[in-house]
PDB file of C-alpha atoms in Angstrom:
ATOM      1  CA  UNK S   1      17.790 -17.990 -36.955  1.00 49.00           C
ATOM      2  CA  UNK S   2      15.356 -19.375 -39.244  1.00 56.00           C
ATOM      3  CA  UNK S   3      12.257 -17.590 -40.710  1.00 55.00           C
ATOM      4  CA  UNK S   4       9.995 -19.936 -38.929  1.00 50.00           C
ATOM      5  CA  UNK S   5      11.998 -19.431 -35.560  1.00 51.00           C
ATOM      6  CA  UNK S   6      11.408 -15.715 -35.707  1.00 48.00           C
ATOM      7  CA  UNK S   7       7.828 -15.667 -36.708  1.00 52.00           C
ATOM      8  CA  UNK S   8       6.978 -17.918 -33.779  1.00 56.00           C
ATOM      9  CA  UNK S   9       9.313 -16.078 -31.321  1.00 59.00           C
ATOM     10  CA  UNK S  10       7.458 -12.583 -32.794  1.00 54.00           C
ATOM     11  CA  UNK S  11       4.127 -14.493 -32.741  1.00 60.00           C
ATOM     12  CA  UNK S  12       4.921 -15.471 -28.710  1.00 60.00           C
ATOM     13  CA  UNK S  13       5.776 -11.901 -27.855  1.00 69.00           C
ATOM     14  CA  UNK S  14       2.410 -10.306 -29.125  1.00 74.00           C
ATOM     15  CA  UNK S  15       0.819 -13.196 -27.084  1.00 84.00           C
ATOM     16  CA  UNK S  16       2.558 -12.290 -24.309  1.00 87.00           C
ATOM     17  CA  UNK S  17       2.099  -8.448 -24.343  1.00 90.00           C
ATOM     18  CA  UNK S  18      -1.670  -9.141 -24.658  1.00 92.00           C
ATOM     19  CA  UNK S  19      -2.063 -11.092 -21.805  1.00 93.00           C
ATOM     20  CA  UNK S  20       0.353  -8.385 -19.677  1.00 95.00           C
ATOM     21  CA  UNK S  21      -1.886  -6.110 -21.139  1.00 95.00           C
ATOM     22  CA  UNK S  22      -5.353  -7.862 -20.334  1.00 95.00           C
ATOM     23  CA  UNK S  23      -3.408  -8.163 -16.556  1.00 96.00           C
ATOM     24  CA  UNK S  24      -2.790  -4.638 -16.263  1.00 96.00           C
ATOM     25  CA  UNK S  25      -6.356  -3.601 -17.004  1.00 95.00           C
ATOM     26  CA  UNK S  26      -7.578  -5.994 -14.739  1.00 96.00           C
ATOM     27  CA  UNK S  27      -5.517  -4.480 -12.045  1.00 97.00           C
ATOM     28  CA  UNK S  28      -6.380  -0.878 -12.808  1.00 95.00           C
ATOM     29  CA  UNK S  29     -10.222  -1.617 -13.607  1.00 95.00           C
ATOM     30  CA  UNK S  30     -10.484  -3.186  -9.868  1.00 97.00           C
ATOM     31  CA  UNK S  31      -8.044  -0.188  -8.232  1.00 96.00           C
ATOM     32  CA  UNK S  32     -10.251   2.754  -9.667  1.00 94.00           C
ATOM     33  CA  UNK S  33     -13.361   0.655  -8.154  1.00 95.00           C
ATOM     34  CA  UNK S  34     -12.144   0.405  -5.102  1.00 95.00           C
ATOM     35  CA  UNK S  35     -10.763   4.467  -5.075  1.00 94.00           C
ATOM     36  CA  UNK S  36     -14.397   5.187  -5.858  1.00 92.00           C
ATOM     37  CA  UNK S  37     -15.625   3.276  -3.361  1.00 93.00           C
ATOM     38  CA  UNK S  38     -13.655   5.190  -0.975  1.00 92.00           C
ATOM     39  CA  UNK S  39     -14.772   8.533  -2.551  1.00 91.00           C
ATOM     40  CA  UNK S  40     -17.899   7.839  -2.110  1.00 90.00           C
ATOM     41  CA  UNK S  41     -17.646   7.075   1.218  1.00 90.00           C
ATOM     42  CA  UNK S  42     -15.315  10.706   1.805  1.00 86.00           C
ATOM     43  CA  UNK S  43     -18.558  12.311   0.012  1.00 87.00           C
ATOM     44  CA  UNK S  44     -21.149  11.320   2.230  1.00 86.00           C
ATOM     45  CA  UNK S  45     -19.283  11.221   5.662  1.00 83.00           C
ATOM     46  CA  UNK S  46     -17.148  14.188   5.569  1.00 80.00           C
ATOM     47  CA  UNK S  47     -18.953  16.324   2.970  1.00 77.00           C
ATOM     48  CA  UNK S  48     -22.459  15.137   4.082  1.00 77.00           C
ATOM     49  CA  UNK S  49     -21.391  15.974   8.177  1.00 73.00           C
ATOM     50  CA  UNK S  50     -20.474  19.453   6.596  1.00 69.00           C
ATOM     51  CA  UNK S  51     -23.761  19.993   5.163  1.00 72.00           C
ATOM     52  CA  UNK S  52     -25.738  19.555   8.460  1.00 73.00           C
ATOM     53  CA  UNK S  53     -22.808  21.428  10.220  1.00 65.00           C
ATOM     54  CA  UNK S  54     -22.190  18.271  11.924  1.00 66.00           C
ATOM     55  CA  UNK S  55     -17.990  19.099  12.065  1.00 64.00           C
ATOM     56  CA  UNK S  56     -17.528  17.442  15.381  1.00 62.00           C
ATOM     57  CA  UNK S  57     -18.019  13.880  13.305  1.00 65.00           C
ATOM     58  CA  UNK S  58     -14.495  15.303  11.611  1.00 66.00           C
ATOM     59  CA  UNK S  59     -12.967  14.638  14.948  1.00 62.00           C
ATOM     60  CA  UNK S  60     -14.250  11.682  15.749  1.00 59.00           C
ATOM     61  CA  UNK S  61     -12.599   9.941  12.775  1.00 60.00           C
ATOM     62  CA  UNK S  62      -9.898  11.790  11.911  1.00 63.00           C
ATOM     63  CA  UNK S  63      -7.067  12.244  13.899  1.00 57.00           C
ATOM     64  CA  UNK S  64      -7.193  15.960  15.400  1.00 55.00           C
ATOM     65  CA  UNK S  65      -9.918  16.297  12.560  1.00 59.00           C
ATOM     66  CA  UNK S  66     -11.360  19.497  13.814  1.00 62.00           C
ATOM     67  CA  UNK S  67     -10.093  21.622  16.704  1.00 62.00           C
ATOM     68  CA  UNK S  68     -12.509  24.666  17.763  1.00 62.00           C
ATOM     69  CA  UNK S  69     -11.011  27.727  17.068  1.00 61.00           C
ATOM     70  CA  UNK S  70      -8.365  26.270  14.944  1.00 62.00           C
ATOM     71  CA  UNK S  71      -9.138  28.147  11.756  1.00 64.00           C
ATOM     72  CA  UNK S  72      -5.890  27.488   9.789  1.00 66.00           C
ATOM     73  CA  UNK S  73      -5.796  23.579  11.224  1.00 65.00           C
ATOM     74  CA  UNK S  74      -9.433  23.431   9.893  1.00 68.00           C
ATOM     75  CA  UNK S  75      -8.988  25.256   6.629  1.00 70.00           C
ATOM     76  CA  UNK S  76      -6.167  22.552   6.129  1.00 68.00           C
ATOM     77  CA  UNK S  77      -8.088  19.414   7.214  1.00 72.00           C
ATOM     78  CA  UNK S  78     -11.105  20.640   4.893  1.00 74.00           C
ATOM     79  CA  UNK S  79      -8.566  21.588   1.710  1.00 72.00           C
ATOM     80  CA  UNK S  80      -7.144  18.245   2.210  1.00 71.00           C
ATOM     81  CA  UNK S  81     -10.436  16.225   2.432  1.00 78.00           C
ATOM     82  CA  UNK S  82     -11.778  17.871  -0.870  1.00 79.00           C
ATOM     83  CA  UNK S  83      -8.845  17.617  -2.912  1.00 80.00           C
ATOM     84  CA  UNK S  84      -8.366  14.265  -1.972  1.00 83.00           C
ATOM     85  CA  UNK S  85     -11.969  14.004  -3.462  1.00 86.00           C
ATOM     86  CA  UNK S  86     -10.734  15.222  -7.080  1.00 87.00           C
ATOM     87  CA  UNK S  87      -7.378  13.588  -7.421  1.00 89.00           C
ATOM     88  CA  UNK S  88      -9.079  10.020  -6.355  1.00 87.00           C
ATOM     89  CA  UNK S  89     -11.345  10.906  -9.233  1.00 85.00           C
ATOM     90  CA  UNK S  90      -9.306  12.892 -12.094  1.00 87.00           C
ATOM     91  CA  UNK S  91      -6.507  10.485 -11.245  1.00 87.00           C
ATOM     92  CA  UNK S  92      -7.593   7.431 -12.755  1.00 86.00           C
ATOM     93  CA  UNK S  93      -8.969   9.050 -15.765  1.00 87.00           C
ATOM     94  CA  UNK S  94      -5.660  10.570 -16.368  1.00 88.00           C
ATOM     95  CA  UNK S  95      -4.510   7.065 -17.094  1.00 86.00           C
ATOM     96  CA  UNK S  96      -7.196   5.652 -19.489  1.00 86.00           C
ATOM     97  CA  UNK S  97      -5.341   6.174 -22.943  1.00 85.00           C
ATOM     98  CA  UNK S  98      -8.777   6.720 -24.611  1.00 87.00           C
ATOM     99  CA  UNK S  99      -9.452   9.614 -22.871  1.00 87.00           C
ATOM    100  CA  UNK S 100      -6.212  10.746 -23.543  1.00 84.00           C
ATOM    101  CA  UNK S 101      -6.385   9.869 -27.710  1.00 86.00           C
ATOM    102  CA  UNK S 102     -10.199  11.316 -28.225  1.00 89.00           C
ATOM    103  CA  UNK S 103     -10.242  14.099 -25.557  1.00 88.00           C
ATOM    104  CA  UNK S 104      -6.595  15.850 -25.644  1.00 87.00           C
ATOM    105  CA  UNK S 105      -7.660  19.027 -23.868  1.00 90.00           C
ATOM    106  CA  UNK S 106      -9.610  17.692 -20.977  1.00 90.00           C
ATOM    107  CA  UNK S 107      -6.742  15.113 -20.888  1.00 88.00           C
ATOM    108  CA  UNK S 108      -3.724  18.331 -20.561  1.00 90.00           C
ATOM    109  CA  UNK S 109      -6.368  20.544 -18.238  1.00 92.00           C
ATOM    110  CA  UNK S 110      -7.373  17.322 -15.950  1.00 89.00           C
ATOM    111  CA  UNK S 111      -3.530  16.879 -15.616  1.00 90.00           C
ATOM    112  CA  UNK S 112      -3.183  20.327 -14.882  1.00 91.00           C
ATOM    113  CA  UNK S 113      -5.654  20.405 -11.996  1.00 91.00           C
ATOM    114  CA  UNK S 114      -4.632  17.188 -10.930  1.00 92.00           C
ATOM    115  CA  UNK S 115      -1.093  18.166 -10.233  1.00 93.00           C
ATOM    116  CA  UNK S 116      -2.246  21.157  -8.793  1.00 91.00           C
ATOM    117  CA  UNK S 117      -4.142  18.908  -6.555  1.00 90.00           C
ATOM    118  CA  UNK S 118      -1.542  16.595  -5.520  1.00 91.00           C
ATOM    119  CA  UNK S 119       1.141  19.506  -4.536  1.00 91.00           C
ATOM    120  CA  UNK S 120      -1.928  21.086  -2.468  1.00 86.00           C
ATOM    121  CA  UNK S 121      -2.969  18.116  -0.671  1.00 84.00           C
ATOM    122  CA  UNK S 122       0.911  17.100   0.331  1.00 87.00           C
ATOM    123  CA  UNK S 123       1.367  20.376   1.453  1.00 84.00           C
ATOM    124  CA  UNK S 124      -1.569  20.095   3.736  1.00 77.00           C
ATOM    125  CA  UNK S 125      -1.189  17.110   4.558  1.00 77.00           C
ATOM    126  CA  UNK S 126       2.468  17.768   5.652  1.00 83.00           C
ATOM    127  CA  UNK S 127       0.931  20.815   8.034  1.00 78.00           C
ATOM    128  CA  UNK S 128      -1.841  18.348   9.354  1.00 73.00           C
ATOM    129  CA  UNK S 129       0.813  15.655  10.079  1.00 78.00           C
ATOM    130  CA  UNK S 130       3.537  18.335  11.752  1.00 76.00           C
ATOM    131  CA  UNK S 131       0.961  20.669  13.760  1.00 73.00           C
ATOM    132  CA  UNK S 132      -1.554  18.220  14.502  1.00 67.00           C
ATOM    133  CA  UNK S 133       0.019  14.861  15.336  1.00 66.00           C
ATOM    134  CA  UNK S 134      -0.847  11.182  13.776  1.00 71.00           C
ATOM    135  CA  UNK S 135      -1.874   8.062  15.257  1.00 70.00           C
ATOM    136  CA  UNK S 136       1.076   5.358  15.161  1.00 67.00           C
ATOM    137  CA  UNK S 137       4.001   7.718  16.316  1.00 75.00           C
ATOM    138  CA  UNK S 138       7.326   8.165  14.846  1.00 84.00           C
ATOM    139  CA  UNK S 139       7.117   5.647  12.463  1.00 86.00           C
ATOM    140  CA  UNK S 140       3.572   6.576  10.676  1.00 88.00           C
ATOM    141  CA  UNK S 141       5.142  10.210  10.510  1.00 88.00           C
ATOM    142  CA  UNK S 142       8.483   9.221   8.763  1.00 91.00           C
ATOM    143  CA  UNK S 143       6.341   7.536   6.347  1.00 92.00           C
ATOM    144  CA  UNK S 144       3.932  10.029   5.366  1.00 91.00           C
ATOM    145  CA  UNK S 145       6.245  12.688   5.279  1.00 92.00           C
ATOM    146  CA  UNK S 146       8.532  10.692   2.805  1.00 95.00           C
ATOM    147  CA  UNK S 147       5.276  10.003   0.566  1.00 95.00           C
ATOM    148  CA  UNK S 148       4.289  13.380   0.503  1.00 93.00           C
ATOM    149  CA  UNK S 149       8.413  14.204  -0.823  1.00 94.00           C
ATOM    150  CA  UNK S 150       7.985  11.524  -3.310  1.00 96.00           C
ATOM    151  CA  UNK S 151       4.827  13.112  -4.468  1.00 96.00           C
ATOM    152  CA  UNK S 152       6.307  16.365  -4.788  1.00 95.00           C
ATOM    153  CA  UNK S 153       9.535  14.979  -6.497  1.00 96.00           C
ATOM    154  CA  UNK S 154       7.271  12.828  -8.657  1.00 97.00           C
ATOM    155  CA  UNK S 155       4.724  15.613  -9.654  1.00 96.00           C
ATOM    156  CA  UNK S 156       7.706  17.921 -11.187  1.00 96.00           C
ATOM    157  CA  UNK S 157       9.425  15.157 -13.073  1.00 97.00           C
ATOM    158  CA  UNK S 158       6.397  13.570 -15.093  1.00 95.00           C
ATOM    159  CA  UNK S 159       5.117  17.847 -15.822  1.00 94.00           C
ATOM    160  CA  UNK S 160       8.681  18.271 -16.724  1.00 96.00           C
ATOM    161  CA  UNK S 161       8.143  15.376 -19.218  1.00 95.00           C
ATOM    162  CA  UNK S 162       5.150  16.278 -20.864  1.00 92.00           C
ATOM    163  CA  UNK S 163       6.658  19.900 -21.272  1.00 93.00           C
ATOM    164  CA  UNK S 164       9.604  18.894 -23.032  1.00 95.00           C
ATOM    165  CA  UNK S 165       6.701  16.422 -25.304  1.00 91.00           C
ATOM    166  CA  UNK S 166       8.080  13.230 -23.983  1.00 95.00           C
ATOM    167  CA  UNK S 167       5.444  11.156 -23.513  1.00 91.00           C
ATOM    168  CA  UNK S 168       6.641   7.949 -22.872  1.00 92.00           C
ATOM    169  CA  UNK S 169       8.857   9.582 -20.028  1.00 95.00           C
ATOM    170  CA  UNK S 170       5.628  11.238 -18.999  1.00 94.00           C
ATOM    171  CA  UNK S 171       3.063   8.346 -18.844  1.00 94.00           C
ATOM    172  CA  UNK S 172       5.604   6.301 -16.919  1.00 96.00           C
ATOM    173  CA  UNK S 173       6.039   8.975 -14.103  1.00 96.00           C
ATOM    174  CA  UNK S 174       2.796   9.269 -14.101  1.00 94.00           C
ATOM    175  CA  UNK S 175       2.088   6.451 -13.111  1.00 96.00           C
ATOM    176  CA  UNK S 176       4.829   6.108 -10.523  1.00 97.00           C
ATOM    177  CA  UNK S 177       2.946   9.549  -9.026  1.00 96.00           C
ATOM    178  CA  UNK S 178      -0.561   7.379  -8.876  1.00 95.00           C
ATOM    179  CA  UNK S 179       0.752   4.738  -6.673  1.00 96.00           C
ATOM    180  CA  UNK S 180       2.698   7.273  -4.225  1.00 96.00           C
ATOM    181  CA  UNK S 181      -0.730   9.644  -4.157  1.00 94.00           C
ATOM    182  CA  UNK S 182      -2.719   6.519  -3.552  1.00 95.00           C
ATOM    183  CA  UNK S 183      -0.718   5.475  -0.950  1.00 95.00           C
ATOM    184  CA  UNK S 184      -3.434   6.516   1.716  1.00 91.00           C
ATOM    185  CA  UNK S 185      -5.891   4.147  -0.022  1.00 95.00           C
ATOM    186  CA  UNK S 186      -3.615   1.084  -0.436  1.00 97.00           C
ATOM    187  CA  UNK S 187      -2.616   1.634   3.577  1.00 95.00           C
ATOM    188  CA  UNK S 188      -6.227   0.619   4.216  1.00 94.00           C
ATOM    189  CA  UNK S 189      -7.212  -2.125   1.643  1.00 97.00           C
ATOM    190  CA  UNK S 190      -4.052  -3.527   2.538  1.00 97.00           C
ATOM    191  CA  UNK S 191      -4.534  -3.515   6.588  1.00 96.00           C
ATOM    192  CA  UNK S 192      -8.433  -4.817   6.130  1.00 96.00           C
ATOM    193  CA  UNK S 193      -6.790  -7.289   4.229  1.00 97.00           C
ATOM    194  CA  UNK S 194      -4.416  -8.390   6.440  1.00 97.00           C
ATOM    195  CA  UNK S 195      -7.580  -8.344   8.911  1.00 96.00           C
ATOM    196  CA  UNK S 196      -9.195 -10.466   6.778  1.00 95.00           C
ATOM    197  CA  UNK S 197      -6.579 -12.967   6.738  1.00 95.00           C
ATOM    198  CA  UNK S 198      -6.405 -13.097  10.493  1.00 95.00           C
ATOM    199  CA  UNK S 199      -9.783 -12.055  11.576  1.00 93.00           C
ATOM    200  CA  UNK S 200      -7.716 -10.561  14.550  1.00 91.00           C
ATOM    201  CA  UNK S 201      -5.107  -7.424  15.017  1.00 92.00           C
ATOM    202  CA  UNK S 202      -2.107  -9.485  14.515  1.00 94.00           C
ATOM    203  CA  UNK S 203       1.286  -8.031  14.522  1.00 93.00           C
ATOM    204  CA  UNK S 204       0.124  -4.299  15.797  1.00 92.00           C
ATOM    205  CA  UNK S 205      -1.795  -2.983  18.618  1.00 90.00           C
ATOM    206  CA  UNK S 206      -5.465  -1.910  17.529  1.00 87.00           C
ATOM    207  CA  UNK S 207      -4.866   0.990  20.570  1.00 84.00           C
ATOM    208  CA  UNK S 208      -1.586   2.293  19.687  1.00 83.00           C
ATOM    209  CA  UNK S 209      -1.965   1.688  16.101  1.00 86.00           C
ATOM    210  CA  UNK S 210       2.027   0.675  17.055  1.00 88.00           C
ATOM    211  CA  UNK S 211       3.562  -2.768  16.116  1.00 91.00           C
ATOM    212  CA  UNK S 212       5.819  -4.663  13.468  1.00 93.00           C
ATOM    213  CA  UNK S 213       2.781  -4.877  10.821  1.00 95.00           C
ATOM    214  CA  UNK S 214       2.152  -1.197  11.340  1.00 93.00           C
ATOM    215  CA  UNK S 215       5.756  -0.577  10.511  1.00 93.00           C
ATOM    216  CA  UNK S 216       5.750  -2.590   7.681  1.00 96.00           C
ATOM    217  CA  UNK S 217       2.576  -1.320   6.143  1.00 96.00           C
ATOM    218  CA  UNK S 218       3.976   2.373   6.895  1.00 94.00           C
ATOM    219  CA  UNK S 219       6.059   1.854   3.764  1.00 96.00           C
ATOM    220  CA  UNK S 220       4.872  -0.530   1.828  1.00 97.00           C
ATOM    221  CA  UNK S 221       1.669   1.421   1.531  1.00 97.00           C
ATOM    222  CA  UNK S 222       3.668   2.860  -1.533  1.00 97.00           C
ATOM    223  CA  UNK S 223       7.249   1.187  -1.678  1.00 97.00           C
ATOM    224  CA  UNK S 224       5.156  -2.360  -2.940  1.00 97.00           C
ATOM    225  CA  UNK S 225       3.372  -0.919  -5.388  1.00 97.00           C
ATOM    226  CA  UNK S 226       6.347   1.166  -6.814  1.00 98.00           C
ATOM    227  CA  UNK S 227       8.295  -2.092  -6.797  1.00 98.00           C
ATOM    228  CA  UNK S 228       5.337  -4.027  -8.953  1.00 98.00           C
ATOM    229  CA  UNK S 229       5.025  -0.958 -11.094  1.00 98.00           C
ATOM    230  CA  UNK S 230       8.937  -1.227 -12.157  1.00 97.00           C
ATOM    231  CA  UNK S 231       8.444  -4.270 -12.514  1.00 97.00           C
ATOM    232  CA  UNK S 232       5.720  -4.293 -15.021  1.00 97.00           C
ATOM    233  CA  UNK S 233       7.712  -1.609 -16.731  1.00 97.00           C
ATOM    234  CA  UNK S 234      10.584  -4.210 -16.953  1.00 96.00           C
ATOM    235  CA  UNK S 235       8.263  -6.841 -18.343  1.00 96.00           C
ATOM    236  CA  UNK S 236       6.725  -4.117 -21.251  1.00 94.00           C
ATOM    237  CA  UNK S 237      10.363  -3.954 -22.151  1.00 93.00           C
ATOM    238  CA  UNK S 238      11.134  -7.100 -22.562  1.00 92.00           C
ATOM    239  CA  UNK S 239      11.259  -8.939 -25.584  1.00 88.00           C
ATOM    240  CA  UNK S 240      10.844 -12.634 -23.299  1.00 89.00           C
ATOM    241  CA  UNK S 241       7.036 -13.888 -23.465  1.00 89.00           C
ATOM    242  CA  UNK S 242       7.592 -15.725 -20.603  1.00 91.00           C
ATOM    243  CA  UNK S 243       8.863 -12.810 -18.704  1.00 94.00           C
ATOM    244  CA  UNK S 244       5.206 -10.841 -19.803  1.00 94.00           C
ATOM    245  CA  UNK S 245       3.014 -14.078 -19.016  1.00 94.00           C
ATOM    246  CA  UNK S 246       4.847 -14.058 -15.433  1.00 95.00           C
ATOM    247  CA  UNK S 247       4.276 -10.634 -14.965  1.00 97.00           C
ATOM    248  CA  UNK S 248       0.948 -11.016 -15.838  1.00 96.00           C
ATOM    249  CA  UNK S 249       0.025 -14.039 -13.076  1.00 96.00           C
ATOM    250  CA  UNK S 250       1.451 -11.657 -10.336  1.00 97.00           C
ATOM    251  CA  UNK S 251      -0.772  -8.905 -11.320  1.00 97.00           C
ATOM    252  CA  UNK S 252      -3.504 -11.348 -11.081  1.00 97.00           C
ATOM    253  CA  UNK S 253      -2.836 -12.672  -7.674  1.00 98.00           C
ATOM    254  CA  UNK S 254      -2.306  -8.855  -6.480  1.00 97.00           C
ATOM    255  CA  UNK S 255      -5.586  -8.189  -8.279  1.00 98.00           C
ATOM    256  CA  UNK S 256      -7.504 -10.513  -6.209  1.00 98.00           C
ATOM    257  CA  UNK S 257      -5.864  -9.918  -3.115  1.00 97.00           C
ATOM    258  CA  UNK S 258      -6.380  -6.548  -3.646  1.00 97.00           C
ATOM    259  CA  UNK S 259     -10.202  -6.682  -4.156  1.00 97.00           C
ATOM    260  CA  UNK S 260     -10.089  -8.582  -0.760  1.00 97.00           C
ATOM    261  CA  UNK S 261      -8.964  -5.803   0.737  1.00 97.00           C
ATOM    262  CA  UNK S 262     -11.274  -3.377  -1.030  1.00 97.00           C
ATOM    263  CA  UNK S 263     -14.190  -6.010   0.074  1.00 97.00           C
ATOM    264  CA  UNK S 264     -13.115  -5.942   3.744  1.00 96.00           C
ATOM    265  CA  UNK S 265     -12.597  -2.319   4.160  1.00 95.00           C
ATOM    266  CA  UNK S 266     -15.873  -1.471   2.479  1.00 95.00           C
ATOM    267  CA  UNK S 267     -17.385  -3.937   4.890  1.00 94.00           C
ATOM    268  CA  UNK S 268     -14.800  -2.792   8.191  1.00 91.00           C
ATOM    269  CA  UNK S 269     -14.710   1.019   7.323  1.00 87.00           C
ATOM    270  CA  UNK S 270     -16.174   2.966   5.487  1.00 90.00           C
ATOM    271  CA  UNK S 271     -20.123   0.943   4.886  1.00 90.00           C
ATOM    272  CA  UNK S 272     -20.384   1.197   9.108  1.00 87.00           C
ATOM    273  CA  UNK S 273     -20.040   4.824   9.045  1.00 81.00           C
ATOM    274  CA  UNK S 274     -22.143   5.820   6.474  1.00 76.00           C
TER     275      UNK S 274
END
């Protein structure tokens, strides 16, 4: 292989891991939007309600949200609404690498209270979804109680990498454990999307919350995005520009299909209720 060959193949790669790169942040920028959008709207409905001792708003839209006399069931449903407060927000800055670089300490105690966080919430969640019952049946309970065991399993491995000071290992699981944990918030950009789309309930029953789409979304809410993720990891690897630029025009299309779905269920769920 000639000099000129391997400048221009080395000159092709760079391009190509810049515009995976641009991709990526284009992606995540939009996400941690939309997850803020969503904590906002947690803030003012369920911590607002709180505040006036409206509680009987928790039941109203939230499946068994809050029983009367149910102190534990409560407790639970209140520990899980909080937390899900500070891992929306301390998750995303977990991943910006500035923060990481300039700020190491808030970056290892963040991470520390963020994984803290994550166990807490899939334990309570796991009570809430056993003791109190979802909407969809079987199917939504499978799925949510395999998310919460990936979030578990997920949480030890990527402390377990930063312990033994590999960080590579460590960012990577990381990451994997931010799709799983925002598997809640893809499950409803992704159905207000699909709403969107059809401007009806197709594929499920708006009653039952049953049906094929239902089913689908169950696990896709985090299987898809774990699937793109390894993806993009397989791209970073890869020495092929045209390998990056592809990877790079998926994450686009995602990107905007995503920020649909962030449009629709700011504009479906969460604005109405507010």
């Amino acid at each position: 292989m000639s000099e000129l060959v391997l400048e221009q193949r080395i000159k092709s790669t760079a391009s190509g891991r810049k515009v995976l790169q641009l991709a990526a942040n284009f992606w995540f920028i939009t996400a941690v939007f939309g997850q803020w959008l969503f904590t906002s709207y947690l803030v003012l409905l369920y911590g607002g309600s709180a505040v006036r001792g409206e509680l009987h708003l928790w039941k109203e839209k939230l499946t068994h949200g809050y029983v009367p006399g149910d102190a534990i069931g409560n407790t639970a449903v209140a520990a899980h609404l909080l937390l899900a407060v500070i891992i929306m927000l301390l998750g995303s800055l977990q991943l910006v690498p500035q923060i990481r670089t300039r700020l190491p300490v808030f970056h290892r105690w963040s991470g520390r209270v963020y994984l803290l966080a994550v166990v807490a919430t899939s334990i309570a969640g796991l009570y809430m979804l056993f003791v109190h019952g979802t909407v969809g049946g079987v199917v939504l309970m499978v799925a949510q109680s395999l998310d919460a065991l990936l979030i578990l399993v997920f949480a030890a491995v990527a402390l377990r990498a930063a312990l033994q000071r590999d960080f590579k290992t460590h960012r990577r699981w990381a990451l994997r454990l931010f799709m799983v944990v925002s598997a809640v918030w893809f499950f409803r950009v992704g159905l207000m999307l699909w709403l969107v789309i059809h401007q009806a309930p197709v594929g499920f029953d708006p009653t039952t919350f049953t049906g094929p789409f239902v089913t689908f979304i169950a696990f896709a809410q985090y299987l898809v995005p774990l699937l793109v993720l390894e993806c993009y990891f397989r791209a970073q690897d890869s020495a092929d520009a045209r390998i990056k630029i592809a990877m790079a025009s998926v994450l686009v299309a995602l990107t905007l299909a995503m920020a649909l779905g962030i449009f629709g269920a700011w504009m479906g769920l969460w604005l109405p209720n507010l």
